[in-house]
Each structure stands twice: as structure tokens, then as C-alpha cells.
Tab-separated table of C-alpha atoms in Angstrom:
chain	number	residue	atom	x	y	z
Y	21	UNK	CA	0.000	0.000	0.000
Y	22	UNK	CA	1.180	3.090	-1.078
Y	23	UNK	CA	1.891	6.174	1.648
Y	24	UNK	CA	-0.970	7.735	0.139
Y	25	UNK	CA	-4.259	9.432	2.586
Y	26	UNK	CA	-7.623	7.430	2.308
Y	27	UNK	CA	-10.009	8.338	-0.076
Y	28	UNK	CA	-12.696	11.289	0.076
Y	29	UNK	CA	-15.606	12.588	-0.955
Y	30	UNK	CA	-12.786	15.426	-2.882
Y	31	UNK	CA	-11.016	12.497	-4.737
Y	32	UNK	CA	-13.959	11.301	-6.866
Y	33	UNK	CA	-15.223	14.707	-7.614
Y	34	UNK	CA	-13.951	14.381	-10.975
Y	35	UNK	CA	-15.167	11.618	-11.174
Y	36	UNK	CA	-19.039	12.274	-11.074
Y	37	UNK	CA	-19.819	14.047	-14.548
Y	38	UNK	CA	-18.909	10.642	-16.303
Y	39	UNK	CA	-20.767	8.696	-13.918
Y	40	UNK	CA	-23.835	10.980	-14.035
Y	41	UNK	CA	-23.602	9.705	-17.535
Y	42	UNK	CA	-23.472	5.972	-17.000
Y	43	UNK	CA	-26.229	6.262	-14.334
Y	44	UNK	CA	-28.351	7.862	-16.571
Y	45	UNK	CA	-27.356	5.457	-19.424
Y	46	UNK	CA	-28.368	2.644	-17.529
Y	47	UNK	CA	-31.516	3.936	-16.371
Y	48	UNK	CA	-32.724	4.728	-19.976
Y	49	UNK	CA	-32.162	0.978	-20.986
Y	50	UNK	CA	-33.337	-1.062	-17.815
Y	51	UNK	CA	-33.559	-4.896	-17.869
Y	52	UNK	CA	-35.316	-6.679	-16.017
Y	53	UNK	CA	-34.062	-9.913	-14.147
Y	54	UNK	CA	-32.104	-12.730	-15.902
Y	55	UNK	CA	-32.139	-10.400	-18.883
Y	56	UNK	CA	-29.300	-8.109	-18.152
Y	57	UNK	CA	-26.912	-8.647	-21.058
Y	58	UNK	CA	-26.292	-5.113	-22.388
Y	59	UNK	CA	-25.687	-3.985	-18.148
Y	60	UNK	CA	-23.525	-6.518	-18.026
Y	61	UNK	CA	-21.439	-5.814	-20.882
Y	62	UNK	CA	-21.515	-2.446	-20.243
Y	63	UNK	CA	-19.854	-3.602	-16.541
Y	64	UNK	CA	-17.306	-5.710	-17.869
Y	65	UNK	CA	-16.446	-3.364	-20.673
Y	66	UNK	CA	-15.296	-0.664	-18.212
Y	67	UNK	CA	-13.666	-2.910	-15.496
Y	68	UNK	CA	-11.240	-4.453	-18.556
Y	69	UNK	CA	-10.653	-0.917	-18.739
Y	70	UNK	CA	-9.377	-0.399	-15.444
Y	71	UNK	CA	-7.438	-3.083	-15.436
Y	72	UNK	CA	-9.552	-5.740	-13.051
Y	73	UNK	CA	-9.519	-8.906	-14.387
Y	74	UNK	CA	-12.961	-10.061	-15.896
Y	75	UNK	CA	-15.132	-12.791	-15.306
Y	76	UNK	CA	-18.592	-12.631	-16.709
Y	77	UNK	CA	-21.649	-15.188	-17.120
Y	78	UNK	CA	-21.715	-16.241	-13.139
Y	79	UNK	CA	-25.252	-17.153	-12.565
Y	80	UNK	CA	-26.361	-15.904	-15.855
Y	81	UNK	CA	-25.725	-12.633	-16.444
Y	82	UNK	CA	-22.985	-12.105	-13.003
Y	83	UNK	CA	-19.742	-10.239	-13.360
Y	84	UNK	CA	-17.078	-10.074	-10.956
Y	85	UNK	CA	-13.899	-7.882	-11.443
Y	86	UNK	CA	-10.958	-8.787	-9.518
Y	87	UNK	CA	-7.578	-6.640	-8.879
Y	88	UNK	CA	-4.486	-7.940	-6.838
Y	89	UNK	CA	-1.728	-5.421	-4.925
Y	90	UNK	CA	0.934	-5.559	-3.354
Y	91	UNK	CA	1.396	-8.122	-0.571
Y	92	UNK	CA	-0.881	-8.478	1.477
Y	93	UNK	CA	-3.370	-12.387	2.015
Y	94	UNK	CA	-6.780	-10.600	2.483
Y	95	UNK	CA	-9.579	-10.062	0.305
Y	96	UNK	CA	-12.851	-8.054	0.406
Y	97	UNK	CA	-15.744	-8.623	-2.112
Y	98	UNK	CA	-17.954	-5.679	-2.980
Y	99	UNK	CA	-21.765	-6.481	-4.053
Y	100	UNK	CA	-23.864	-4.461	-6.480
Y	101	UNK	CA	-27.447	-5.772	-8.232
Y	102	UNK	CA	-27.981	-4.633	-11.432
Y	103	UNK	CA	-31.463	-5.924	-12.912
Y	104	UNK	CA	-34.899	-3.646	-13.191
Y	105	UNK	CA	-38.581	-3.950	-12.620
Y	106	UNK	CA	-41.457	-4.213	-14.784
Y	107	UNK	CA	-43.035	-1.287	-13.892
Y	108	UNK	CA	-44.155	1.700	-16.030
Y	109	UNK	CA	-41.872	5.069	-15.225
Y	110	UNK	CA	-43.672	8.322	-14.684
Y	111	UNK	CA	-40.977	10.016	-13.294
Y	112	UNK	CA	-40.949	12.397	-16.495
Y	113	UNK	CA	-36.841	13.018	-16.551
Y	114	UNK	CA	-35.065	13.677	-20.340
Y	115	UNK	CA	-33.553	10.158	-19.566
Y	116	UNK	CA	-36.861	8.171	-18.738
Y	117	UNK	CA	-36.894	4.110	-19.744
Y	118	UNK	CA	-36.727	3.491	-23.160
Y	119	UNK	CA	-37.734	-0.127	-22.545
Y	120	UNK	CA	-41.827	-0.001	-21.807
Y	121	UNK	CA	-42.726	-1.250	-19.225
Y	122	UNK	CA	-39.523	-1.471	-17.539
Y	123	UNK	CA	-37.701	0.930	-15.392
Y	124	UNK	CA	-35.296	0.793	-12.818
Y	125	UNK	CA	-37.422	1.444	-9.895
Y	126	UNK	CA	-35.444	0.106	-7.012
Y	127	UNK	CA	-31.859	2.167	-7.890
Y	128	UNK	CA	-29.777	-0.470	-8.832
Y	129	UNK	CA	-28.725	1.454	-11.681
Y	130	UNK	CA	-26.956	3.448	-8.968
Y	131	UNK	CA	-25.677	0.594	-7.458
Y	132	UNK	CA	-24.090	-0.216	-10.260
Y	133	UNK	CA	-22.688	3.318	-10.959
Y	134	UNK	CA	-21.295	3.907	-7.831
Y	135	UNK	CA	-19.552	0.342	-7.778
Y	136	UNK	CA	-18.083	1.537	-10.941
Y	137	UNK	CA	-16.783	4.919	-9.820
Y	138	UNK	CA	-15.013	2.652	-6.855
Y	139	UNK	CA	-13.704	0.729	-9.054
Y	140	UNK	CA	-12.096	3.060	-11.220
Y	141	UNK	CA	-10.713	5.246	-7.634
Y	142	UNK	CA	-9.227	1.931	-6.774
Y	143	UNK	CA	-7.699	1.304	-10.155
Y	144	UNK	CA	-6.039	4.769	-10.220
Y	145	UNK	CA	-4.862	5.375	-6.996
Y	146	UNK	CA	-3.839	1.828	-6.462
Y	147	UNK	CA	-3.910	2.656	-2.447
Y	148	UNK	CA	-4.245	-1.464	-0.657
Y	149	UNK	CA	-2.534	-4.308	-0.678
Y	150	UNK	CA	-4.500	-7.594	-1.049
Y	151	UNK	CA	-7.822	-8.621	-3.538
Y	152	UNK	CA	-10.668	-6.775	-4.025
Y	153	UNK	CA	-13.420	-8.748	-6.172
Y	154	UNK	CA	-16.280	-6.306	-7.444
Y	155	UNK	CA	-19.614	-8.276	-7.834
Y	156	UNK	CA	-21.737	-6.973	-10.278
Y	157	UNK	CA	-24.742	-9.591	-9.304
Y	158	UNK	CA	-28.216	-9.978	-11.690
Y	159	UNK	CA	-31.554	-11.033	-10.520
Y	160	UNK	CA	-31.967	-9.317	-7.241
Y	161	UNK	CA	-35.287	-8.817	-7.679
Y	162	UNK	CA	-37.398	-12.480	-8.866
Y	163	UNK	CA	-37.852	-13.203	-5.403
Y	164	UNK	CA	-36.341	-17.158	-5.559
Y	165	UNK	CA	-33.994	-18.654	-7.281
Y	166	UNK	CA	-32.411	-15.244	-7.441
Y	167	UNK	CA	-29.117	-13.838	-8.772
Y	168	UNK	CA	-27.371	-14.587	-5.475
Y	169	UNK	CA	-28.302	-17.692	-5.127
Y	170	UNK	CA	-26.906	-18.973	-8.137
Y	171	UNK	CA	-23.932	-17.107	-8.265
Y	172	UNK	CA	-22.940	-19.142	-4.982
Y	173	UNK	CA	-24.251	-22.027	-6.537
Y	174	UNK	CA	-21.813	-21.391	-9.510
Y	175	UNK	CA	-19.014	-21.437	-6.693
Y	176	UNK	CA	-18.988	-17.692	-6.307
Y	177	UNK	CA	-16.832	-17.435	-2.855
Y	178	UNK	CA	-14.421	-20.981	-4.049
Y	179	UNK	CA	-13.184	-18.931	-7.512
Y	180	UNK	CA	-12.888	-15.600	-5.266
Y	181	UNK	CA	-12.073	-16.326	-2.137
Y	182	UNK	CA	-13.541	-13.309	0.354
Y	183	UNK	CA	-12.858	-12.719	4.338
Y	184	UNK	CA	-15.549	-10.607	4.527
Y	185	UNK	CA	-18.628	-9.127	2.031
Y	186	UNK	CA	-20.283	-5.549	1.913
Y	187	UNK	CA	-23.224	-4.432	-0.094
Y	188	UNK	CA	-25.467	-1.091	0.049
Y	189	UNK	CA	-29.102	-0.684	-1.035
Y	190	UNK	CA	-30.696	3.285	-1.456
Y	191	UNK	CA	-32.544	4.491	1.258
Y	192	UNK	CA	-35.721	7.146	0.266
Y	193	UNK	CA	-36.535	9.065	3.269
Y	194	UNK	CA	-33.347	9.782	4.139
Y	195	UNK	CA	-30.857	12.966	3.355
Y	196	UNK	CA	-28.216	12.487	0.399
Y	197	UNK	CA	-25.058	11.863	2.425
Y	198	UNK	CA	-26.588	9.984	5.533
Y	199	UNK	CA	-25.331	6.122	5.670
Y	200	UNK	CA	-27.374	3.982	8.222
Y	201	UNK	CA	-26.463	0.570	10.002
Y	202	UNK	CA	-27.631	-2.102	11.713
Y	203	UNK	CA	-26.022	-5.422	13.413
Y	204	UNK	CA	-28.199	-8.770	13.318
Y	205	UNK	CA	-31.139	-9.042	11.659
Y	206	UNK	CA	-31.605	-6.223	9.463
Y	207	UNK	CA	-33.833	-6.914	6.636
Y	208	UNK	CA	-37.041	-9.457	6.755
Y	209	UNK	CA	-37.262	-12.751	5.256
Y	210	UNK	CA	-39.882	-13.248	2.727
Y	211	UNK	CA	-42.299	-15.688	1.295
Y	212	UNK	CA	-44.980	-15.730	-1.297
Y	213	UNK	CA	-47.990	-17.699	-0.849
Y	214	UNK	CA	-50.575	-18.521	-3.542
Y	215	UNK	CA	-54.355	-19.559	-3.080
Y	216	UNK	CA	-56.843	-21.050	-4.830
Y	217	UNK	CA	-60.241	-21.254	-3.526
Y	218	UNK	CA	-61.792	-24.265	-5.713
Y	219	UNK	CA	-65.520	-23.338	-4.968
Y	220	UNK	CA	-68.657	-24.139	-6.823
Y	221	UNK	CA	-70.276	-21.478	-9.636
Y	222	UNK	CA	-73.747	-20.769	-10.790
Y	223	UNK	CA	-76.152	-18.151	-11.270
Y	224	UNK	CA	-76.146	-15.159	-8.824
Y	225	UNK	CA	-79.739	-15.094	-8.661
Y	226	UNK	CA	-78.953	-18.657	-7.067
Y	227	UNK	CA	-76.587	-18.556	-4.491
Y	228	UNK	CA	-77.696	-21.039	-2.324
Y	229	UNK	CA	-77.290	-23.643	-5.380
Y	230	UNK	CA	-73.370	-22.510	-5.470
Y	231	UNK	CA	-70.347	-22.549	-3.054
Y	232	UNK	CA	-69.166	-18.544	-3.651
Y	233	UNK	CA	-65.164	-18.766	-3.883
Y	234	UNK	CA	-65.414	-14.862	-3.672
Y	235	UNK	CA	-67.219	-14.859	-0.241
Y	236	UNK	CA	-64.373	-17.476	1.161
Y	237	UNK	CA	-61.556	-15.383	-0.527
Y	238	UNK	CA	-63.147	-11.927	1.028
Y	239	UNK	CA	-63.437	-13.601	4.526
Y	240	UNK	CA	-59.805	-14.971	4.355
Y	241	UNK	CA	-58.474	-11.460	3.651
Y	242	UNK	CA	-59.138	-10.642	7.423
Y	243	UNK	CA	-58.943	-13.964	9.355
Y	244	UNK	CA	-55.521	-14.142	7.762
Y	245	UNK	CA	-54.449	-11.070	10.156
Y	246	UNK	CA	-55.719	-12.963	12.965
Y	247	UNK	CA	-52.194	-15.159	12.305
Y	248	UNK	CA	-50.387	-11.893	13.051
Y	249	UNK	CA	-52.273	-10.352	15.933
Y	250	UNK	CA	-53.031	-13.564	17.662
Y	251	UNK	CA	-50.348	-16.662	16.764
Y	252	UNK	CA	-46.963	-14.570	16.843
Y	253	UNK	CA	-45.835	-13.020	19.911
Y	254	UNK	CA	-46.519	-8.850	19.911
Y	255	UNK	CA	-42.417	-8.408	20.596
Y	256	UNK	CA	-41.657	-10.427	17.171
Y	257	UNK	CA	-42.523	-8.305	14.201
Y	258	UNK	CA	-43.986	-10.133	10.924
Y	259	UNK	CA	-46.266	-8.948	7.901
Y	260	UNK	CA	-48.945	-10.824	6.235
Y	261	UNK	CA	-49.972	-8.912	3.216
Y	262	UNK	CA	-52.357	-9.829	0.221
Y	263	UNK	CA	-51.476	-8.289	-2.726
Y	264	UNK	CA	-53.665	-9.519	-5.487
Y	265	UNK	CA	-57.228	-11.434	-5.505
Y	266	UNK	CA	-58.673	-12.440	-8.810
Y	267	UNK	CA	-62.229	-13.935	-9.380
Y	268	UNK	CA	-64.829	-14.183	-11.906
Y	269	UNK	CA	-65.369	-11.983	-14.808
Y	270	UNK	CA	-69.056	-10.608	-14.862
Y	271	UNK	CA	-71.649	-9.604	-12.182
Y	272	UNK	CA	-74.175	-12.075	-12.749
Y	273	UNK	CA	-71.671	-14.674	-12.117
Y	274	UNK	CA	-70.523	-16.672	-9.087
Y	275	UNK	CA	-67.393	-17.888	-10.730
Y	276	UNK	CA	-65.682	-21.515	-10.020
Y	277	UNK	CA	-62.416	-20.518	-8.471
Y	278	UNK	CA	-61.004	-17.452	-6.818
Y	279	UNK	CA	-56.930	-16.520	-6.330
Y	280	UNK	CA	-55.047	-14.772	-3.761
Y	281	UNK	CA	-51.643	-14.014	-3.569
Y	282	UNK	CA	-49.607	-13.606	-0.579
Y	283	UNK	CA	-46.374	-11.767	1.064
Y	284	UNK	CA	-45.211	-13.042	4.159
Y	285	UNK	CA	-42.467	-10.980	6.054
Y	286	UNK	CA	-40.548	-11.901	9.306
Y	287	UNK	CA	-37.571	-11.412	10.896
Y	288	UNK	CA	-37.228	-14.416	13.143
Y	289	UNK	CA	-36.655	-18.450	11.780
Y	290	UNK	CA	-38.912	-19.635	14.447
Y	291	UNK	CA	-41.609	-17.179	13.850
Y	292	UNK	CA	-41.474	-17.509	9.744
Y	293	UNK	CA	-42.259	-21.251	10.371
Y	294	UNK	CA	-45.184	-20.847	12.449
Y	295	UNK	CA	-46.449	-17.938	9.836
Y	296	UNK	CA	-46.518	-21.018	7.389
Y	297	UNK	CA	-47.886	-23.552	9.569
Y	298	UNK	CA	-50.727	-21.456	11.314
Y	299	UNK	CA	-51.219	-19.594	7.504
Y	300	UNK	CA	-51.486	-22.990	5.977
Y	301	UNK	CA	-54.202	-24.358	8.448
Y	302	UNK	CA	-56.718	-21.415	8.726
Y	303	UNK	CA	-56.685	-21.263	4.755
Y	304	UNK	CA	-57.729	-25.208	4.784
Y	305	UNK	CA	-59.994	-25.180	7.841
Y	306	UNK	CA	-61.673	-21.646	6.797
Y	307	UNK	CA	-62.229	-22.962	2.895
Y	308	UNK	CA	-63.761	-26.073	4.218
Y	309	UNK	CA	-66.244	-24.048	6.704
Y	310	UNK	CA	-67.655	-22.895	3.637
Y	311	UNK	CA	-68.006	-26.085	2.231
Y	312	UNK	CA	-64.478	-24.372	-0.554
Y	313	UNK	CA	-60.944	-26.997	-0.985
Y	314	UNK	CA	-58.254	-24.522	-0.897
Y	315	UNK	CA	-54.938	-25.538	-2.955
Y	316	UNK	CA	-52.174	-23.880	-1.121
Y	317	UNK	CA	-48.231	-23.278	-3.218
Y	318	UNK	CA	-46.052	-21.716	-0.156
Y	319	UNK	CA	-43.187	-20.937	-1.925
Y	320	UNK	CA	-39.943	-19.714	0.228
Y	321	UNK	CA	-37.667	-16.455	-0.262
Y	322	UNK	CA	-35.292	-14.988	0.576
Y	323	UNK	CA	-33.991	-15.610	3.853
Y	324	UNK	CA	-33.581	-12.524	7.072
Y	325	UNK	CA	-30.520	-10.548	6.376
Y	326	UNK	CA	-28.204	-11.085	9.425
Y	327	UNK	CA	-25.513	-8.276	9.568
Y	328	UNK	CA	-22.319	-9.744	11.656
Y	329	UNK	CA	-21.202	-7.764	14.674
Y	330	UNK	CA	-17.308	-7.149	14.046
Y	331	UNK	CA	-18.114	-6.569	10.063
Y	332	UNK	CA	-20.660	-3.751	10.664
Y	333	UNK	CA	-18.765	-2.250	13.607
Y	334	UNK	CA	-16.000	-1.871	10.648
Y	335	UNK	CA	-18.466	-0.587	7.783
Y	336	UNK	CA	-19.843	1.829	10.206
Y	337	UNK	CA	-16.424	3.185	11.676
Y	338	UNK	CA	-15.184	3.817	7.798
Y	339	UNK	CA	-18.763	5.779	7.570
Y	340	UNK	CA	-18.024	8.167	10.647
Y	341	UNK	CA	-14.279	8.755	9.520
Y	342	UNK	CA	-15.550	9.874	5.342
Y	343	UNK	CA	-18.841	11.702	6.702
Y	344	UNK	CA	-18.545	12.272	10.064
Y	345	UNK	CA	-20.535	11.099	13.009
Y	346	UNK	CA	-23.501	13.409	12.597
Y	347	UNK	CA	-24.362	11.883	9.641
Y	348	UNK	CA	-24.025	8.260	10.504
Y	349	UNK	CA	-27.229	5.996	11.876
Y	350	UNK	CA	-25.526	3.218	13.660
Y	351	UNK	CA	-28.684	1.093	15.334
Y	352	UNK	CA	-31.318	1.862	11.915
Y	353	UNK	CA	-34.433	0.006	12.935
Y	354	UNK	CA	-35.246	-2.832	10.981
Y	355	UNK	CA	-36.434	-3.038	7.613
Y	356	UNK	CA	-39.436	-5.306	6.067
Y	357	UNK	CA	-38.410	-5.472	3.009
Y	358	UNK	CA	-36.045	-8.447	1.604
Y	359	UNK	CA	-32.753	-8.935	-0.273
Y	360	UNK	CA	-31.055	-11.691	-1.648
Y	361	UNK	CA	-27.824	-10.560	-0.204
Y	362	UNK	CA	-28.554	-12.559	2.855
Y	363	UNK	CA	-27.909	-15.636	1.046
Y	364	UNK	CA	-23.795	-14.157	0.790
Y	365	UNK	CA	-24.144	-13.142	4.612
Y	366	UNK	CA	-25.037	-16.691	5.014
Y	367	UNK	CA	-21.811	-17.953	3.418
Y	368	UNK	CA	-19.335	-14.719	4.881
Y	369	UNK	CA	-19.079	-12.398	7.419
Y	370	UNK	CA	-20.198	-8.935	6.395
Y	371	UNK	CA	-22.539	-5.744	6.306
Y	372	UNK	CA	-25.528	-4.636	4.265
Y	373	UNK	CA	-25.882	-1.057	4.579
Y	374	UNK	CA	-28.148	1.964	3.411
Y	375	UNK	CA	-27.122	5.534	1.860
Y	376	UNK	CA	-29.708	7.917	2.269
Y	377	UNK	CA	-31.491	8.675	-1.178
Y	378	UNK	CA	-33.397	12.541	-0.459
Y	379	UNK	CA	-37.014	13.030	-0.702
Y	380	UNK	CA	-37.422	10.817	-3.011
Y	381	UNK	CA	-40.574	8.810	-4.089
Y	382	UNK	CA	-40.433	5.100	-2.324
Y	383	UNK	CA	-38.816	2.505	-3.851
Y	384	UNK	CA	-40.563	0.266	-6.563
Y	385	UNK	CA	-43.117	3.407	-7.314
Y	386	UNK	CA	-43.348	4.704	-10.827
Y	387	UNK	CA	-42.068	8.066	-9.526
Y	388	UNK	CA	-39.021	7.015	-7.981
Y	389	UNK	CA	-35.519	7.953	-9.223
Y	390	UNK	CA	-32.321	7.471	-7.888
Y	391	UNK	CA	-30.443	10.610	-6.741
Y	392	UNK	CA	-27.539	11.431	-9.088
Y	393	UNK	CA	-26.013	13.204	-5.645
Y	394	UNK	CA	-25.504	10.475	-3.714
Y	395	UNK	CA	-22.790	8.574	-6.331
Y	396	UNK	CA	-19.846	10.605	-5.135
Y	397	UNK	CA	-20.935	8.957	-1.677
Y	398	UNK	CA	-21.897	5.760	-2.579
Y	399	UNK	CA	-18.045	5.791	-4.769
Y	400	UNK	CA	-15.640	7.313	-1.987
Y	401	UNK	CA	-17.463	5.055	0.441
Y	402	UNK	CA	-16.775	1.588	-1.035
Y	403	UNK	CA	-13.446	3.027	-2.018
Y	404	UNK	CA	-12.475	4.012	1.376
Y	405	UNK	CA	-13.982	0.646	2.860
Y	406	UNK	CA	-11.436	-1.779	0.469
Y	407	UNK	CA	-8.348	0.768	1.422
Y	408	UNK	CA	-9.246	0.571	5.245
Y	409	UNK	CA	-9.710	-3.129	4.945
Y	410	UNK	CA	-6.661	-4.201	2.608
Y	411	UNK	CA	-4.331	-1.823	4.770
Y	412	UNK	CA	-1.118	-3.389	5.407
């Protein structure tokens, strides 16, 4: 390592224009999981650049740039998703999705971007001694059988060996420049559950000659909150929601079936297995009181995001020493929402941490956009993180 200062917010300044560019680039062409083929190139294209050596096509569309210095036996890996969402933007900016009915919703085009601008700090002030292996990971947001997951099935951490693993998601709600932290569990697992209510149809004027799937569905909507309020203990936090219901397809109709579909959060292994057990038997027994079958598909997620002590104690100290402590959350309360990264914290020790996005529209809306501000942040920080870590 050279005799050189640690990186700053100063050092990438020159830096941004070009990435404003990229960040924008990628927004206009978003693509959606297990399609991400031109991001991908675009990713490998610019690490060659830099000098990392490239490896591409690591659970489908994965990239992982890796650059060795100097002496030293440790290595870090650095995670950033890269795929879309098929959602239609109405965020009205000269860049807006080119791709209908796609858009990058979530910021991982940001993710991406300020991976990059680390990557290219790193390459030119060559400041550690050690590996660093930039992970440029697809598919973050299918919900199973995700990017992550096959990436480690692909051998991820056996071709590039990692002590320890960091990754950042956006945070809306929070000031540009703000980085917040957690140790333990951090973000919720979650599972998807799909119903069928197998009923009987008929007239409407008739009821009585039918079994009404859309009365058993309606019904189920609430009793399925008694799981929450009166099977998991009030200290435990967990989230039942129902997101869609489909039945029939004219008014003068009781139709033959009826569908729900299910997200089930929690933040506890114990608890997420009696969700599916008591969820399971009040959809049966509650079908059946109307005389319904129910066909149940309880399909598991992604798993809770456990943060390790010593590894966020780290991520959080380089935070404090880049922005200062004012603008460092160290004990962020936890978050509902899921990420496949806990499938990496499950294999090594690291942190999963959030950089505050503005006032921003919530992630996954049609409005939201990632702020352009926060990639001389999101850049210094990861840069800062590898030189602190691969110190001699």
C-alpha cells in the first residue's frame, strides 16, 4: 500500500460528470431480471478498462472484477445488483426508460454506478494491498432462485475467495449523504404464498345452489391477520400482506375458483415457520367451513438478512471517519423489506448497509428515481472501505 491518505468525498469529484452519464445510461435501458446482457457488458467493458480482471456469465448474467496489490493475504468482495422492474416510469426526466414497461425502480442502476466509480478510484490510486473482487450480481429482484443464489451455486466465494462481504441498497426518506447501520437481523425474510379457492359457480340469482369462492376469498383477507395479531408473539414483528385477488369476470356470475396471492415478512426463523404452519391451516380449515378446498403453493424467499457484529462495527467506523458522526445511523431500525444478499451473509461475514437517497418517491413506485447526488458517496465510500480493509 502506497503512503498515500484514504479516499474522500474530494477524490472522486472528478469523477461524477462521467458517472452521471453511466447512471443515466443505464436507467434509460433497464432490464429486467435474468435479462441483463447489455448492463452486463456495459460492466465488464469498463472494469477491462481499469485493469480488473474479468469474469462474466456467473449465474447468468454475473460479473465479478478482480484486482491484486501488493502483498498483502486478504480479500474483500464488494456487491452491487444490477437488474430492473417491470413497472411503467412516470418520473418524467429527459432520460426516462426506453424499454416499456420497464424501469429501474429500485436504484440499482446506482448501485451499479457507484460500484463503478469505486472501481475506477481503486484502479487509479492503487492505495491497498491484497484482492478486491467487485460483484456486479443480476436477478436481485425475482424473489427465488435469485441472482445470489446462483452465483454461490456457480461457486462464487471458491473462484474468489472473500474474508468478509459488503453491499449497500438506497434508502428514500433519508438525506443524500446519511449512511445507516444495523447489526443482526436487518432486513425481513420473505415468502410468497398462492391460493386457490376451488368453490362451486352458478347463477347469482342462485346462491344457495353454489359454493361462492369470492365470499371465502373476502373472509380470508381478514382472518388471515388474525395469524399476526393472535399466533406470533406482539415483541416479534412479521407482515402478512395480500397483494392480489382475482375472481370471476361478470356480475351475474358466481365464478368456479377465486386466487389470492400472498407476502409473508418476518424477521425471526422460528416465527417464519409458524407464519406457514398457522397460515397454511386457517386457509384449509376456513375454505372447508364454507363447504371451498383450498390448494395452497407456499413458496420460500429470501432468507432474514443477518448483519455480523465485528463486520458492521468496521463498515460503520469507515462511515463516521468519510462523513462524520452526525451523519451516521448506527442502530437503523429494521427493515421489512427483503434482499437476496442474505444468502452471501449466510456464506461470509459482512454488512448490508443503506445511503440515504433525499425526498425521493419510495422505492418500486413509478415516480421514484435514484439521486444522481448520492454517487460521489456511494463511490468514496466503497473506495475508502477496500483501502481501510486491505491496509497493510
Amino acid at each position: 500500500m502506497n503512503n498515500k491518505s484514504l479516499c474522500t468525498i474530494a477524490d472522486v469529484a472528478d469523477l461524477i460528470p462521467e458517472l452521471r452519464k453511466v447512471r443515466q445510461h443505464l436507467h434509460q435501458h433497464p432490464e429486467l431480471s435474468n435479462e441483463e446482457s447489455a448492463t452486463a457488458a456495459l460492466v465488464a467493458e469498463r472494469l477491462a478498462s481499469l485493469g480488473f480482471q474479468v469474469t462474466t456469465g456467473i449465474g447468468g448474467f454475473g460479473v465479478v472484477g478482480t484486482m491484486t496489490l501488493g502483498n498483502g493475504s486478504r480479500s474483500i468482495g464488494i456487491r452491487a445488483d444490477m437488474d430492473a422492474l417491470p413497472i411503467t416510469e412516470q418520473t418524467g426526466v429527459s432520460y426516462a426508460s426506453q424499454n416499456p414497461g420497464k424501469m429501474h425502480a429500485c436504484g440499482h442502476d446506482g448501485h451499479t454506478t457507484m460500484l463503478l466509480g469505486a472501481a475506477e478510484q481503486l484502479a487509479r490510486s492503487k492505495n491497498f494491498s491484497g484482492t478486491v473482487h467487485l460483484i456486479f450480481q443480476p436477478a436481485e429482484e425475482i424473489g427465488f432462485n435469485s441472482g445470489a443464489e446462483r452465483m454461490l451455486a456457480e461457486q462464487l466465494f471458491e473462484r474468489f475467495p472473500c474474508d468478509a462481504v459488503y453491499g449497500l441498497h438506497n434508502h428514500p426518506g433519508y438525506p443524500v449523504g446519511k449512511m445507516m447501520f444495523r447489526s443482526g437481523p436487518f432486513m425481513a425474510a420473505c415468502d410468497t404464498v398462492n391460493i386457490t379457492i376451488h368453490g362451486k359457480g352458478g347463477h347469482a340469482a342462485r346462491p344457495h345452489m353454489t359454493v361462492d369462492p369470492i365470499l371465502v376469498a373476502g373472509s380470508l383477507v381478514v382472518a388471515l391477520q388474525s395469524v399476526i395479531s393472535r399466533n406470533i408473539d406482539p415483541n416479534e414483528t412479521a407482515v402478512v400482506t395480500i397483494g392480489s385477488l382475482h375472481s370471476g369476470h361478470a356480475a351475474n356470475v358466481i365464478p368456479e375458483t377465486a386466487r389470492l396471492e400472498m407476502s409473508v415478512r418476518s424477521f425471526d426463523p422460528q416465527v417464519r415457520k409458524i407464519l406457514e404452519q398457522r397460515i397454511c391451516q386457517l386457509v384449509d380449515n376456513h375454505a372447508a367451513g364454507y363447504g371451498a378446498r383450498a390448494e395452497i403453493e407456499y413458496v420460500p424467499g429470501y432468507p432474514v438478512l443477518v448483519n455480523h457484529d465485528k463486520e458492521t462495527a468496521f463498515a460503520t467506523e469507515v462511515a463516521k471517519d468519510l462523513l462524520g458522526e452526525e451523519n451516521v445511523i448506527d442502530n437503523l431500525p429494521p427493515i421489512s423489506g427483503s434482499e437476496d444478499f442474505a444468502y452471501f451473509l449466510q456464506q461470509k461475514p459482512g454488512c448490508f448497509l443503506r445511503l440515504g437517497n433525499g425526498d425521493s418517491a419510495v422505492l418500486h413506485n413509478p415516480a421514484y428515481n435514484f439521486n444522481d447526488e448520492s454517487l460521489s458517496f456511494g463511490a468514496a465510500y466503497w473506495t475508502r472501505l477496500v483501502e481501510r480493509y486491505l491496509a497493510d
